[in-house]
mmCIF file of C-alpha atoms in Angstrom:
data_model
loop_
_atom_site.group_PDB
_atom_site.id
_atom_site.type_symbol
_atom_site.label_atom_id
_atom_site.label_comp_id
_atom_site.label_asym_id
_atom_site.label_seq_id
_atom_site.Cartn_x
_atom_site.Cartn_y
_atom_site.Cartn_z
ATOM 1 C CA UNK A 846 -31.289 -18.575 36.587
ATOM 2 C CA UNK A 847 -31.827 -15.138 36.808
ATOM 3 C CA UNK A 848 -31.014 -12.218 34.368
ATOM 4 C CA UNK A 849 -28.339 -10.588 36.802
ATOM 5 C CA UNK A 850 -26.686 -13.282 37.843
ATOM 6 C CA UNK A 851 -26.662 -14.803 34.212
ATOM 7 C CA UNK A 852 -24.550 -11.615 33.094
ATOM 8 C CA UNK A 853 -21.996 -11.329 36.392
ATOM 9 C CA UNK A 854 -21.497 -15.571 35.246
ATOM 10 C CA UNK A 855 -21.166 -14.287 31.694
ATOM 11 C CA UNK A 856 -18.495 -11.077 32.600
ATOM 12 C CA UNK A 857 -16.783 -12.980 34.704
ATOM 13 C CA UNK A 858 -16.161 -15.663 31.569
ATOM 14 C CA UNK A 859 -15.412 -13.112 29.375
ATOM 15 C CA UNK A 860 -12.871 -11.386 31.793
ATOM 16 C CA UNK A 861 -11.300 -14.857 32.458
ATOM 17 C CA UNK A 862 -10.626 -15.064 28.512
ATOM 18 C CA UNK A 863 -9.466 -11.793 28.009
ATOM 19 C CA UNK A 864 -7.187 -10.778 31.573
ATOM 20 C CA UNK A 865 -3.908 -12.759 29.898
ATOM 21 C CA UNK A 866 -3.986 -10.472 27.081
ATOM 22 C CA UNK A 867 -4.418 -7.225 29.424
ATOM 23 C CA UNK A 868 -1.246 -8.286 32.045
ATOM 24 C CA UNK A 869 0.663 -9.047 28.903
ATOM 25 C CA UNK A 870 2.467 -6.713 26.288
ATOM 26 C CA UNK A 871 3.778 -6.918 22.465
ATOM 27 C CA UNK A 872 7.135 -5.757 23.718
ATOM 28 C CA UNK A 873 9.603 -5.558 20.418
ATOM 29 C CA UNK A 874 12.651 -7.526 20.188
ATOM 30 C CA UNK A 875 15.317 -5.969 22.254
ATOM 31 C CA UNK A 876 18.346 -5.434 19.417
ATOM 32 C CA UNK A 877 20.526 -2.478 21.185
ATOM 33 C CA UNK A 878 20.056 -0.669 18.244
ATOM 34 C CA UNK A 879 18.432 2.806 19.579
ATOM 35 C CA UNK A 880 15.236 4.174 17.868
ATOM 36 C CA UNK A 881 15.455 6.557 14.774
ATOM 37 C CA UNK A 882 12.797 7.722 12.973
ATOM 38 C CA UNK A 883 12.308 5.383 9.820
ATOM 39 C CA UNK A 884 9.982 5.999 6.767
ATOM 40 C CA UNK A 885 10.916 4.490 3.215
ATOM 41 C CA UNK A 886 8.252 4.342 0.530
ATOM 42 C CA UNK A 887 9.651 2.480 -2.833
ATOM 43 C CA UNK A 888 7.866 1.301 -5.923
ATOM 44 C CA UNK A 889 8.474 -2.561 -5.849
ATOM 45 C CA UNK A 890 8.629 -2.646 -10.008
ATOM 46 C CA UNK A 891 11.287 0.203 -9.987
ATOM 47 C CA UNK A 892 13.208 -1.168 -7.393
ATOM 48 C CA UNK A 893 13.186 -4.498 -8.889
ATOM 49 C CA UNK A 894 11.942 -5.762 -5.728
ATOM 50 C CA UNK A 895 9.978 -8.831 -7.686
ATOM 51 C CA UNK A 896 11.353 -11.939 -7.270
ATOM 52 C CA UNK A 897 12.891 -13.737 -3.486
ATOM 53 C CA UNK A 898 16.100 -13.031 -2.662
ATOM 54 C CA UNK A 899 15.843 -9.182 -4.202
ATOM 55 C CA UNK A 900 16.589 -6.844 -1.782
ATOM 56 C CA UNK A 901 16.936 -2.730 -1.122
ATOM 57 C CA UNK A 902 20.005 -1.435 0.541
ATOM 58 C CA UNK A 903 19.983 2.316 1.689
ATOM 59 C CA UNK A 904 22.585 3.193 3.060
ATOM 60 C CA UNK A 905 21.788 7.381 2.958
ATOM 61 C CA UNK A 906 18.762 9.253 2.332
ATOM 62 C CA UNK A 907 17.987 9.207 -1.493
ATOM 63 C CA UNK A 908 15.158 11.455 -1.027
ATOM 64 C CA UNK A 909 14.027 14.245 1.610
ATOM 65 C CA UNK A 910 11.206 12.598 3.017
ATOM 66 C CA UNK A 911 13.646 9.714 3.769
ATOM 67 C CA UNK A 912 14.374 8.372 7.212
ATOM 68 C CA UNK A 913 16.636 5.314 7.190
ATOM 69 C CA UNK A 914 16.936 4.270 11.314
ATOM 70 C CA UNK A 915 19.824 4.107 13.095
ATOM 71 C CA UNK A 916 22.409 2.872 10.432
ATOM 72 C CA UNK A 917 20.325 2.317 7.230
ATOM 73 C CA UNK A 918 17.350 0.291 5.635
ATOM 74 C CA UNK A 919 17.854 -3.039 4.041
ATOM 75 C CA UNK A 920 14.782 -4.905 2.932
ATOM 76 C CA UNK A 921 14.423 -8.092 1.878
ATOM 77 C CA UNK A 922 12.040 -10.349 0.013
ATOM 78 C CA UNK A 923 12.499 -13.637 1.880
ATOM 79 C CA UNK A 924 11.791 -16.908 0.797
ATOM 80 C CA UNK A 925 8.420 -16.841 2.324
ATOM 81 C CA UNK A 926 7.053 -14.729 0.039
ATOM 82 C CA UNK A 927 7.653 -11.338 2.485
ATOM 83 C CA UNK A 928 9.233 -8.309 2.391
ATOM 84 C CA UNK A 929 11.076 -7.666 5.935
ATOM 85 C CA UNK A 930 12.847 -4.662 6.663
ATOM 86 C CA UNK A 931 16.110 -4.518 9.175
ATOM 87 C CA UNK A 932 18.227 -1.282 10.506
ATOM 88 C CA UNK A 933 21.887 -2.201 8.781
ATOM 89 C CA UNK A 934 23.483 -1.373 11.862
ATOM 90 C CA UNK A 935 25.194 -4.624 13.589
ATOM 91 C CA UNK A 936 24.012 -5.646 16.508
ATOM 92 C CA UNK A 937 27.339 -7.001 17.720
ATOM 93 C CA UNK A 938 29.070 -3.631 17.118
ATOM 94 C CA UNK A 939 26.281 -0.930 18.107
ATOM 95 C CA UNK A 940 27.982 2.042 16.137
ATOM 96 C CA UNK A 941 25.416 3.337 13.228
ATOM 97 C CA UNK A 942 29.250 3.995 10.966
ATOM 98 C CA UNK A 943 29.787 0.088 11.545
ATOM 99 C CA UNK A 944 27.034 -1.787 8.880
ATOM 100 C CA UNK A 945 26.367 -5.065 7.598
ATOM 101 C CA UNK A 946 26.859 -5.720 3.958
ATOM 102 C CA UNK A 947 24.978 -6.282 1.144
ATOM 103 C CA UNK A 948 22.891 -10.025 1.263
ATOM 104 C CA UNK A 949 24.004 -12.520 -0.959
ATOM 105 C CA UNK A 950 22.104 -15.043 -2.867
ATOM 106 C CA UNK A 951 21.235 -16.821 0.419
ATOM 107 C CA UNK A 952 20.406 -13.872 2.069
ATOM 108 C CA UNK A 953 22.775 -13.796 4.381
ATOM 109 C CA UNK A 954 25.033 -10.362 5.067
ATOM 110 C CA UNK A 955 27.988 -9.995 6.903
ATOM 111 C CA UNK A 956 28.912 -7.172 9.642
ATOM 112 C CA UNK A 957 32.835 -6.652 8.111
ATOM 113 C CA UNK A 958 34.112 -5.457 11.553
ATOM 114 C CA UNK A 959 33.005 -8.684 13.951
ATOM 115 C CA UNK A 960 32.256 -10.958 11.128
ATOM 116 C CA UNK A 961 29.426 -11.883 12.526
ATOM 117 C CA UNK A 962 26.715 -12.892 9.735
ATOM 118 C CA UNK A 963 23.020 -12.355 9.791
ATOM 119 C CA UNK A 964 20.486 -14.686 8.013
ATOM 120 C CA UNK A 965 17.331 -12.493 6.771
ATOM 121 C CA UNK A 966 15.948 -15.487 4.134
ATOM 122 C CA UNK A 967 12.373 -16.556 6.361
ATOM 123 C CA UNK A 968 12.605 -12.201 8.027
ATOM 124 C CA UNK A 969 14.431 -13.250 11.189
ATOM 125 C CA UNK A 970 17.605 -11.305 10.728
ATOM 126 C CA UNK A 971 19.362 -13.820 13.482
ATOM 127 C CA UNK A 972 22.858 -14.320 13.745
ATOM 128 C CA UNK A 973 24.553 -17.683 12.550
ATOM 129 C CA UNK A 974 27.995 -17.383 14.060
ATOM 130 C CA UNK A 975 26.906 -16.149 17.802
ATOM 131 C CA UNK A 976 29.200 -13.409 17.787
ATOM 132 C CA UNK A 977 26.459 -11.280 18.294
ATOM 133 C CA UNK A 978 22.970 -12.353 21.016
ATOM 134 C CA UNK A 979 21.088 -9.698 19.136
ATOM 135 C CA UNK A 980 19.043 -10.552 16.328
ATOM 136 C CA UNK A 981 18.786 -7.277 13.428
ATOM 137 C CA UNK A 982 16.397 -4.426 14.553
ATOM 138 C CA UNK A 983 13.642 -4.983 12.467
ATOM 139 C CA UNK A 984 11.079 -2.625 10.997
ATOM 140 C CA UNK A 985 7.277 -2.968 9.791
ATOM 141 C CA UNK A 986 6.743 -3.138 6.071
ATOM 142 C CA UNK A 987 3.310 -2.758 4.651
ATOM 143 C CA UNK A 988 2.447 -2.929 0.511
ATOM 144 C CA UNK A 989 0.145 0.028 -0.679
ATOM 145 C CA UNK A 990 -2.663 0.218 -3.274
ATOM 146 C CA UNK A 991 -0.131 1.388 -5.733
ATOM 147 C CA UNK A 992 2.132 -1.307 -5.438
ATOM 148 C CA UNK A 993 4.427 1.204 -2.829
ATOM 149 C CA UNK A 994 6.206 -0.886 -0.610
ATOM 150 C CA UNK A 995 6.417 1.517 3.147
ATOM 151 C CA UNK A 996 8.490 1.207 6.220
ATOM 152 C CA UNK A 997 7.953 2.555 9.264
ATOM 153 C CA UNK A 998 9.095 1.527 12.812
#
């Protein structure tokens, strides 16, 4: 076989392989929930953000550097080990005044105006009653070298 041939037979292997990931996006979860900007950055050992179930509920800026989404910031540790982060807005209700509660030792909160109830224990933020077809709107969450936990969008 020759040398150009060889490499067309060789791009066109590699462009089989890789043409699903080109014609194909990471779209995000559509929630309803409309895009605010969002930076938190907490000390986990301050927060007392240690063991599962612990959780962060901002429901205003604390400092100025603070952007909290649409309705708020509520991170979790789940059960897997993770922090998640989800906009405390209800997906049900779509009104950044209208919030879902603190978790409880489940990690489940509840939106007081629908009722609807939002499990965040494995990050999912999904609702259990199917009041709402919206899971939470969720936001990235990244640990720095100073033990910092960070959300962004």
């Amino acid at each position: 076989m020759t040398k150009p041939i060889f490499k067309l037979i060789l791009a066109s292997i590699v462009l089989a392989i890789m043409a699903p990931a080109l014609f194909t996006s990471c779209k995000p979860v559509e929630t309803g929930i409309p895009d605010f900007p969002v930076y938190i950055r907490r000390n986990i050992d301050t927060y007392k953000l240690i063991n599962f179930g612990s959780y962060l509920y901002i429901d205003q800026r604390q400092l100025d550097k603070d952007r909290i989404g649409y309705g708020g910031i509520l991170v979790v540790k789940a059960f897997d080990g993770f922090f998640y982060a989800f906009d405390l807005a209800c997906t049900n209700e779509k009104d950044a005044s209208i919030l879902i509660g603190k978790p409880g030792e489940t990690l489940i909160s509840t939106c007081e105006s629908c009722g609807e109830q939002y499990d965040l224990s494995f990050g999912l933020g999904i609702p259990t009653k199917k009041i709402s077809k919206l899971p939470l709107k969720r936001y990235s969450t990244a640990i720095d070298e100073y033990n910092y936990l960070i959300v962004t969008p």
